[in-house]
Coordinates of C-alpha atoms (C1' of nucleotides) in Angstrom, one line a residue:
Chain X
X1 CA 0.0 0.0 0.0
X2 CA 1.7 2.9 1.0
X3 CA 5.4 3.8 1.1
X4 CA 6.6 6.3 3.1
X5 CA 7.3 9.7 1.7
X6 CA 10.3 9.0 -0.9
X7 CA 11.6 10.6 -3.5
X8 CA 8.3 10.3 -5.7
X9 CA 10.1 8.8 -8.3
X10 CA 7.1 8.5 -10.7
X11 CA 7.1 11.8 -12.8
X12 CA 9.6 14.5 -13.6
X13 CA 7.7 17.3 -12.1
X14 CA 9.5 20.0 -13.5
X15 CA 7.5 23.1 -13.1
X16 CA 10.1 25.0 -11.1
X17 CA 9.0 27.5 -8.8
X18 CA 6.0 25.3 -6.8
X19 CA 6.1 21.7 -7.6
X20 CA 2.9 20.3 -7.3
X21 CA 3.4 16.7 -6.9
X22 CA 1.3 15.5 -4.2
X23 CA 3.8 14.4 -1.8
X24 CA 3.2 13.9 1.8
X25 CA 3.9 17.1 3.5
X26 CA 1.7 18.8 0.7
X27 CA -1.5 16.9 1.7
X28 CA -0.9 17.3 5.5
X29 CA -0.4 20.6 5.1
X30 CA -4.4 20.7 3.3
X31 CA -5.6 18.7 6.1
X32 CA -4.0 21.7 8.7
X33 CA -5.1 23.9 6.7
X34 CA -8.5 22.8 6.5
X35 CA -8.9 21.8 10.2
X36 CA -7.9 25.5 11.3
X37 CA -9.5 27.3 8.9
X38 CA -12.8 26.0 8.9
X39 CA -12.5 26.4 12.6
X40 CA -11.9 29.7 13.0
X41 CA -14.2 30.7 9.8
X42 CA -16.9 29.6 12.2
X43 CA -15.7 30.8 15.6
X44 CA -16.8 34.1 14.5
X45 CA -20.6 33.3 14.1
X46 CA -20.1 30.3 16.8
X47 CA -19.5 33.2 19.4
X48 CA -22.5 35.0 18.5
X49 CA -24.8 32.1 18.6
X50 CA -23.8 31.0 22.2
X51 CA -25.0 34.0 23.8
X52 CA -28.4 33.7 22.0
X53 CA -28.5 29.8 23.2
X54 CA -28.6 28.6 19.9
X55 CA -25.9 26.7 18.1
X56 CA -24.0 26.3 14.5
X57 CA -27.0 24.4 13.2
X58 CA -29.4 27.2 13.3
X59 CA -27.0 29.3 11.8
X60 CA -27.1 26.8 8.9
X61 CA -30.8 26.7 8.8
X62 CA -31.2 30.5 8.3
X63 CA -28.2 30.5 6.1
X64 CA -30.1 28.3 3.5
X65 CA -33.5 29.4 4.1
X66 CA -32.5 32.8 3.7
X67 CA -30.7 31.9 1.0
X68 CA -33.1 30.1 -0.8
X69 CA -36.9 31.4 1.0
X70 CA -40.1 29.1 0.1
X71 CA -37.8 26.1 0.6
X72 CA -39.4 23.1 1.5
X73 CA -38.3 20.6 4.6
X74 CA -37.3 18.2 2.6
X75 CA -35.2 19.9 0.2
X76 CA -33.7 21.7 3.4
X77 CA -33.1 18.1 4.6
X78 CA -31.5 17.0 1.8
X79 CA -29.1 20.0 1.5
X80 CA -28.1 19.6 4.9
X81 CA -28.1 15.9 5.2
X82 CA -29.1 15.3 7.9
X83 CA -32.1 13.8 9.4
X84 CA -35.5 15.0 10.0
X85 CA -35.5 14.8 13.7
X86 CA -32.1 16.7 14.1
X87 CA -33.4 19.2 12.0
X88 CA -36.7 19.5 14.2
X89 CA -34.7 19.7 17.2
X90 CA -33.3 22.9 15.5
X91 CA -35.9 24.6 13.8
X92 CA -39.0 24.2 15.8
X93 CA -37.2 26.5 18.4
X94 CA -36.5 28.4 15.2
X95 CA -39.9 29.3 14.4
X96 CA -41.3 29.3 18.0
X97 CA -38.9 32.2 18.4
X98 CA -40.1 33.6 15.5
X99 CA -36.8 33.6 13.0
X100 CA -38.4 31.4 10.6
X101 CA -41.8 30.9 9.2
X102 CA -43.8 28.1 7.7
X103 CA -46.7 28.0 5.2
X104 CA -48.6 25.8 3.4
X105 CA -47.7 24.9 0.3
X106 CA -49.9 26.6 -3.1
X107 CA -49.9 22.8 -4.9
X108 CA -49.0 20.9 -2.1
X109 CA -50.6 21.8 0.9
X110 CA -48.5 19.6 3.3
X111 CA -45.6 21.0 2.5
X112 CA -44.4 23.8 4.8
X113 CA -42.3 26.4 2.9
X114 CA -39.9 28.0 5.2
X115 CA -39.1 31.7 5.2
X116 CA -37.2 33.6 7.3
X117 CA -39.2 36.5 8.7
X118 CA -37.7 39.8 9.5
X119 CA -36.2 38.9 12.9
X120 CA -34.8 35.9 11.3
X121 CA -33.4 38.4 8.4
X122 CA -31.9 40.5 11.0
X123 CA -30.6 37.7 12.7
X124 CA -28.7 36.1 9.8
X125 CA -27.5 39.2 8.7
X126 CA -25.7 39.8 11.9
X127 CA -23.9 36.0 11.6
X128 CA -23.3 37.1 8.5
X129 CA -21.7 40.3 8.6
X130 CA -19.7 38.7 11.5
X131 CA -17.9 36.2 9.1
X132 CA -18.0 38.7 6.1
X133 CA -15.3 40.8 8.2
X134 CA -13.2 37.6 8.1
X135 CA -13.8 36.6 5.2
X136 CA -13.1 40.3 3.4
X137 CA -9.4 40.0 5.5
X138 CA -8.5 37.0 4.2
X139 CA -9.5 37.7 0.4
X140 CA -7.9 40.9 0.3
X141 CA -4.4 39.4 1.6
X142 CA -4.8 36.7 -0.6
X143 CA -5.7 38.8 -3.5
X144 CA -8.1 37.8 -6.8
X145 CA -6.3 34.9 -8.5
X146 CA -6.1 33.3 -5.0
X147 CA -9.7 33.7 -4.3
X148 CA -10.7 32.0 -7.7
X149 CA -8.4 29.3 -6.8
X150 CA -9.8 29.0 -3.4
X151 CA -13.1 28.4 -4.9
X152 CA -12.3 26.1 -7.5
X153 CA -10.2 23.9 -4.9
X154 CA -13.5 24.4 -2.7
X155 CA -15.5 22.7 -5.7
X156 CA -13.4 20.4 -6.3
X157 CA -13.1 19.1 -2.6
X158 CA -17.0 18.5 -2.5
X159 CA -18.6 15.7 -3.8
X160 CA -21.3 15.7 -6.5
X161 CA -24.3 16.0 -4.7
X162 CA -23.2 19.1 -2.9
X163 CA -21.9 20.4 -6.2
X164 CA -25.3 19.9 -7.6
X165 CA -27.2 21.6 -4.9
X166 CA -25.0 24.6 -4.7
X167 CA -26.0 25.0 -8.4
X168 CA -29.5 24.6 -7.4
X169 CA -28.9 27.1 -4.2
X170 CA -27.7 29.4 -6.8
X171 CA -30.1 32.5 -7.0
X172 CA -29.5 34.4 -9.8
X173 CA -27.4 37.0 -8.3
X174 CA -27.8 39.6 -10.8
X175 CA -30.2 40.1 -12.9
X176 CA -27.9 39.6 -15.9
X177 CA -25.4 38.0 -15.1
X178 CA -26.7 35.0 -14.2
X179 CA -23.6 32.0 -14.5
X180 CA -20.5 32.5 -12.9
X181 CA -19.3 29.1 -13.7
X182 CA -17.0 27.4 -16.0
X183 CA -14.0 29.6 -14.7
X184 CA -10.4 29.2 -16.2
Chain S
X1 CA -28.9 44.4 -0.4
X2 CA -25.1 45.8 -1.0
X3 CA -24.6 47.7 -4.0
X4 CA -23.1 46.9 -6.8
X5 CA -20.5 49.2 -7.5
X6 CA -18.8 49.6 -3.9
X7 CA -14.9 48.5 -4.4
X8 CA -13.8 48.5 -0.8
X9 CA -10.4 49.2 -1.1
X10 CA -9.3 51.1 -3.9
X11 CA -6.7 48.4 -4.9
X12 CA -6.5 48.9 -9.0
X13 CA -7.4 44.8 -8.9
X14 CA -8.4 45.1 -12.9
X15 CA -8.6 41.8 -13.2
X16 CA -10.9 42.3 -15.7
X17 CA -13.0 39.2 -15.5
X18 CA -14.1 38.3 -12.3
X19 CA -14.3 41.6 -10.1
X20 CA -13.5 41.1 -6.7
X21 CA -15.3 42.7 -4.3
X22 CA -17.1 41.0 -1.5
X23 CA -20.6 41.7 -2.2
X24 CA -23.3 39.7 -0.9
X25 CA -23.1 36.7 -3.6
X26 CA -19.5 37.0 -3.1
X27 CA -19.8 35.6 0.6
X28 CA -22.4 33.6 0.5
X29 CA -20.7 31.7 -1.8
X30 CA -17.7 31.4 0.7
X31 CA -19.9 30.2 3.2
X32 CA -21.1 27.0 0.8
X33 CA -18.1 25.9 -0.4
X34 CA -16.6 25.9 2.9
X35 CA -19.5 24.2 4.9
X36 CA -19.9 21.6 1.9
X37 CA -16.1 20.9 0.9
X38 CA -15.4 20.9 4.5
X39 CA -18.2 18.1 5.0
X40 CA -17.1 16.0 2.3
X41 CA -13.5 16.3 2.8
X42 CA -14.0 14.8 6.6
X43 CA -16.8 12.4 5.5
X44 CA -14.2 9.9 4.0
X45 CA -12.4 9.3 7.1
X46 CA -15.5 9.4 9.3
X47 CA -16.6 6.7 7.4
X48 CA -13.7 5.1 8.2
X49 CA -13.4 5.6 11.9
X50 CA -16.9 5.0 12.3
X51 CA -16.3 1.5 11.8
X52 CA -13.7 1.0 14.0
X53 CA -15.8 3.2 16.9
X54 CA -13.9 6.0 16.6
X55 CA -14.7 9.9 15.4
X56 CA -13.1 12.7 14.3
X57 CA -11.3 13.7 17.3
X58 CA -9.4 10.4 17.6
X59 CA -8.4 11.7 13.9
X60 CA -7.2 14.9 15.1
X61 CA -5.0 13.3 17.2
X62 CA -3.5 10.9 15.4
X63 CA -2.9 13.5 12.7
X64 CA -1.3 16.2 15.3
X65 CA 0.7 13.2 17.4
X66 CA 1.7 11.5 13.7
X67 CA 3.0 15.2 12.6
X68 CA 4.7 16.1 15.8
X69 CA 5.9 13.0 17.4
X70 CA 6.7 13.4 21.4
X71 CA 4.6 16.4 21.7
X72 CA 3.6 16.9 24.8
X73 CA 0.1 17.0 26.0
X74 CA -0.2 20.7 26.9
X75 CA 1.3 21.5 23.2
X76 CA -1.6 19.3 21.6
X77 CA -4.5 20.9 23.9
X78 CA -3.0 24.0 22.4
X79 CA -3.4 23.1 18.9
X80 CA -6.3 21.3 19.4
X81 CA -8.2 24.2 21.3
X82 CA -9.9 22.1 23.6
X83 CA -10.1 21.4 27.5
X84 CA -8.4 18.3 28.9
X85 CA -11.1 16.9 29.7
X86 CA -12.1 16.7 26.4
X87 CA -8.8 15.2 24.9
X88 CA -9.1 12.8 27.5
X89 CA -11.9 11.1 26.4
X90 CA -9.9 10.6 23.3
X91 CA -6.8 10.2 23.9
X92 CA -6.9 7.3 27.5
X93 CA -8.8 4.9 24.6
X94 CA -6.2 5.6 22.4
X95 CA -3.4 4.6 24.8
X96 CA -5.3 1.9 26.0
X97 CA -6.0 1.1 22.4
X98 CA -2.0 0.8 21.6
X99 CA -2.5 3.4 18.9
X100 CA -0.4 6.4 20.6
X101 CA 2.8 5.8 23.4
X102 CA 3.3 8.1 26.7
X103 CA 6.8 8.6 27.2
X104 CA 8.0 10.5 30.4
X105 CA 10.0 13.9 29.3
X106 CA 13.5 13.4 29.7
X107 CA 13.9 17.2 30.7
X108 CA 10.6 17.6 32.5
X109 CA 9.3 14.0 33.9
X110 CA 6.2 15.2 34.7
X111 CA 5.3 16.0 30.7
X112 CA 3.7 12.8 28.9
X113 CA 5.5 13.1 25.2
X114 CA 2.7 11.4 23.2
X115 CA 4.0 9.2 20.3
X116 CA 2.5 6.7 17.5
X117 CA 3.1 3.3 17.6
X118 CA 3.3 1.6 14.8
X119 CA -0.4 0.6 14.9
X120 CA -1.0 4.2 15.3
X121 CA 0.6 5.3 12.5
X122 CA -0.9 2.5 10.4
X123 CA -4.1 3.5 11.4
X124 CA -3.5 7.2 10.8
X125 CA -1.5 6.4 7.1
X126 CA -5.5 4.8 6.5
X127 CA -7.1 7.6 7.0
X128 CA -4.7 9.9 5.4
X129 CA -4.5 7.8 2.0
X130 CA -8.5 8.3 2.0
X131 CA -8.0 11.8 2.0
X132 CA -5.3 12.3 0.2
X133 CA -7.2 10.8 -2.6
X134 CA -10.4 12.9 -2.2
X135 CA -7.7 16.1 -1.8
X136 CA -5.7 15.2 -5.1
X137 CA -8.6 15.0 -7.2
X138 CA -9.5 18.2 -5.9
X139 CA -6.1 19.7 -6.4
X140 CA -5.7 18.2 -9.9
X141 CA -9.0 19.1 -11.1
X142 CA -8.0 22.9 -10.4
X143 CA -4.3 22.6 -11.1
X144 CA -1.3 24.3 -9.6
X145 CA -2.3 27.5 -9.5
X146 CA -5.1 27.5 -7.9
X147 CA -3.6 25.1 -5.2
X148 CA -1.2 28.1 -4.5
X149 CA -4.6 30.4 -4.4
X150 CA -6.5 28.0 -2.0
X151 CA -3.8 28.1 0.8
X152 CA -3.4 31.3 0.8
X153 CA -7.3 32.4 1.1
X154 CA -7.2 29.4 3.7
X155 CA -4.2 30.8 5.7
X156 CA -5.8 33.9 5.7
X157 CA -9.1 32.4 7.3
X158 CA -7.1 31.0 10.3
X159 CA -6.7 33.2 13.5
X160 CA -2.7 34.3 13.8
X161 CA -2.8 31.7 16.8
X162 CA -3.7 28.8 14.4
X163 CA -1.1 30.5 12.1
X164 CA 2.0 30.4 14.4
X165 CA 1.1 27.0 15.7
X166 CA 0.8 26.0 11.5
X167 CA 4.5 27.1 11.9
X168 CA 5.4 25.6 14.1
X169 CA 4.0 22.0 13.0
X170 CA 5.6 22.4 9.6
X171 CA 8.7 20.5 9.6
X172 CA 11.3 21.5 7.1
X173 CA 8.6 21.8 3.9
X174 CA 11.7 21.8 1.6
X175 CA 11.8 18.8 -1.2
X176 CA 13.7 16.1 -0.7
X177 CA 14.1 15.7 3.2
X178 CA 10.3 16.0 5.0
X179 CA 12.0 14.3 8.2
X180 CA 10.9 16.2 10.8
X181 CA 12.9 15.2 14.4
X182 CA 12.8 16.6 17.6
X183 CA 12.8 15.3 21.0
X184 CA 13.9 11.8 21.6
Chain V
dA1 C1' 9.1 23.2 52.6
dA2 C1' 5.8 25.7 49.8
dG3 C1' 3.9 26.6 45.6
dA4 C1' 3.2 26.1 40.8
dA5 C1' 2.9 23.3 36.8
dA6 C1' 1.7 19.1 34.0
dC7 C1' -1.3 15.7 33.7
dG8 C1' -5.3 12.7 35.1
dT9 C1' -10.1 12.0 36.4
dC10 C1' -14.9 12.1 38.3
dA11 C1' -19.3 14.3 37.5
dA12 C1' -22.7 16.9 35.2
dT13 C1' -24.3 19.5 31.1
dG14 C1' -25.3 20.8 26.4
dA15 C1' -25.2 20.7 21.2
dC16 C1' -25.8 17.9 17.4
dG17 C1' -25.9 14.0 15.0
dC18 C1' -28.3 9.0 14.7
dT19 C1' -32.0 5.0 14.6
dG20 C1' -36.7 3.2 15.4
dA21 C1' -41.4 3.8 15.9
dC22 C1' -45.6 6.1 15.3
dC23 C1' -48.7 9.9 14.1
dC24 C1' -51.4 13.1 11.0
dA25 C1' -53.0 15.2 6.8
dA26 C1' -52.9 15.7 2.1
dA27 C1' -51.9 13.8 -2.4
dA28 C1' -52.2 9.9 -5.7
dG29 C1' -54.0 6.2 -7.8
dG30 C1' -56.5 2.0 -8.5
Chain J
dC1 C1' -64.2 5.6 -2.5
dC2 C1' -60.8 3.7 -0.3
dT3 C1' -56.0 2.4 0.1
dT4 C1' -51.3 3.7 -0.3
dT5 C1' -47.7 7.0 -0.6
dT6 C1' -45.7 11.1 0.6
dG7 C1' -44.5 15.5 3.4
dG8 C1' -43.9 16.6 7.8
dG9 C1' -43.9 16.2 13.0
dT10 C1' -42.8 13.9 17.3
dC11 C1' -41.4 10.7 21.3
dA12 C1' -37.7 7.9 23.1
dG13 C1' -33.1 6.5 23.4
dC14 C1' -28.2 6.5 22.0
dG15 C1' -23.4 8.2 20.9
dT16 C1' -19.8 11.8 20.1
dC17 C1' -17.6 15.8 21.2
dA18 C1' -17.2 19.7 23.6
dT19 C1' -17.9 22.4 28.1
dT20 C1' -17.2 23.8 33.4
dG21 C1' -15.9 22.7 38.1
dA22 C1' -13.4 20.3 41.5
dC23 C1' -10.0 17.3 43.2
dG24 C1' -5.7 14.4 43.1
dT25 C1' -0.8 13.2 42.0
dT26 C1' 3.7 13.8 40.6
dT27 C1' 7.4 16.7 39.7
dC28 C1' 9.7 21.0 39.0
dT29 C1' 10.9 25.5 40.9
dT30 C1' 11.8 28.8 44.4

DNA sequence: AAGAAACGTCAATGACGCTGACCCAAAAGG
DNA sequence: CCTTTTGGGTCAGCGTCATTGACGTTTCTT
C-alpha cells in the first residue's frame, strides 16, 4: 500500500517554482489547513450564537433558508443531510422564536415552505456580517487569483451531490449575469 | 442588499474578468463551499473511523501526534483548542488502544511526550491515503495555481494563533528531506 | 518546605448527530 | 371511494464531542 514519503520517483515534475506533486507534506499541510480554517471561519458566528442559546446548526438553517426562501423541509433536509429529527430539534425552536416561518404549500398543501421573517433576516445578517469581516481579511491578503483558486479547490473538494445543490442554491445573483461558472 | 458598484479598497485589482469585491453573492458563496467541501472532505475518514468506533477527534489526534511526534500533551491541547477533559476522552482509549505511546519527558518528567506506535501510525497512514485521494482529485482538477490560491485564502481564514502553531508543526517543507525530528 | 505546573479523572451539562417507531394530513392512484 | 404513498412532525433513546468545576498526583521550581 503505501510507502513512506520518498523521492516520488514517478514523474519528472518540473514546473520550477511550486512543484505540485502530491507528496506527503503537501496533503498534510491541506488537512492543517483545512482543520484551522474552517474552525476559526466559524468561531466568528459560533460566538454570537452561544449568547443567544442557539448553536451552529441554526445558523445553517437560516443561512439556506434565507438563502433560498419558500424552501421546503425536505429539500432543506437533503441540503443539509441530515435527518428530520435533528433538524426539528433545530428549527422548531427556530420558528417558535419567530426567525423562521412556515406556510402551506400553493400545490402541495402539506408542505411547509420555510421563510425567514424579518427577525430571522436581521438575525442572519448579523452572523453574516460577522464572518464577512473575516472573510473580506483574508480575500484581500490573498488577492483575486487566490480567491478563484480557493473556490475552484472548494469545488473540487465537495462531492457531486453538494456540487449539484450549490447549483441549485444558486439565485441568480444579478439580474444579468446569471452564470459564474466554467471559470479558467 | 449591497450595491453593486462599492470596491472596498481602492486596490487597482483590474482583473478584468471576475471583479473582486465581496458583495453579498461574493460571501455567500464562501460560506457553501466551505461548509460543503469541508463536510465532504472529513466524510471519507468518518466513514472510516466510524467502523472501528472512533470519530473525528481520535483523527485529530492521530494526525497532530503522527505530525509532531513526542509532543507533549499541553502543546496538543493547544493546537487542538480544547479542554483536557475533552482530549481525554480521546486520547486514554487511544493509549489503552495501543494506537499512541506516553513517554516521560527526559527534561521535565512530569510532561507525557505522546507518540504513534506503529499501529498508530498504520491506522492514521489509513485515513490519510483516504484523503489524500479525495484532496488530489481536488487539487488536480483545479491545477497548480489555484492550489497556490487556495492556501493562501485558507491561511488567511485562520486566526494568527492557528497561524503560528501551522509554523510551528511544519517541519522542514523543503523537497527532498520532509524528516521532521525533535525530541527523543 | 511551599507553591506552581503538567497531567489525570470524576461528575454533570449541552449541542448535534443518529435510529426506530408512530402519528397526522394531504396527495395519488387504483 | 378507499387504500397507499408522501411530506412533515414527534417521542424515546443512544453516541460523540465539547464544556465547566473540582480534586488528586507527581514533579519541578523557588
Amino acid at each position: 500500500m503505501p510507502a513512506m514519503s520518498e523521492a516520488p520517483e514517478s514523474k519528472p515534475v518540473g514546473a520550477g517554482r511550486q512543484l505540485l506533486f502530491l507528496r506527503e507534506e503537501e496533503l498534510r499541510l491541506a488537512q492543517d489547513l483545512l482543520f484551522f480554517g474552517y474552525r476559526d471561519f466559524t468561531a466568528g458566528p459560533d460566538a454570537i450564537l452561544a449568547e443567544l442559546g442557539m448553536g451552529r446548526a441554526h445558523h445553517r438553517v437560516l443561512h439556506f433558508v434565507g438563502r433560498r426562501p419558500g424552501i421546503t423541509v425536505g429539500d432543506l433536509l437533503s441540503i443539509l443531510g441530515i435527518t428530520k429529527q435533528s433538524l426539528g430539534r433545530v428549527l422548531t425552536p427556530l420558528v417558535e422564536d419567530g426567525y423562521v416561518t412556515q406556510a402551506p404549500g400553493r400545490n402541495d398543501r402539506r408542505q411547509r415552505l420555510l421563510s425567514l421573517t424579518e427577525k430571522g433576516e436581521a438575525m442572519e445578517k448579523r452572523l453574516f456580517e460577522r464572518q464577512r469581516e473575516w472573510v473580506m481579511r483574508a480575500y484581500r491578503e490573498a488577492g483575486p487569483v487566490a480567491v478563484e483558486g480557493f473556490r475552484r479547490v472548494m469545488l473540487g473538494l465537495m462531492g457531486p451531490e453538494a456540487r449539484a445543490q450549490l447549483d441549485r442554491a444558486q439565485p441568480a445573483a444579478t439580474p444579468g449575469a446569471p452564470k459564474p461558472r466554467s471559470a479558467a
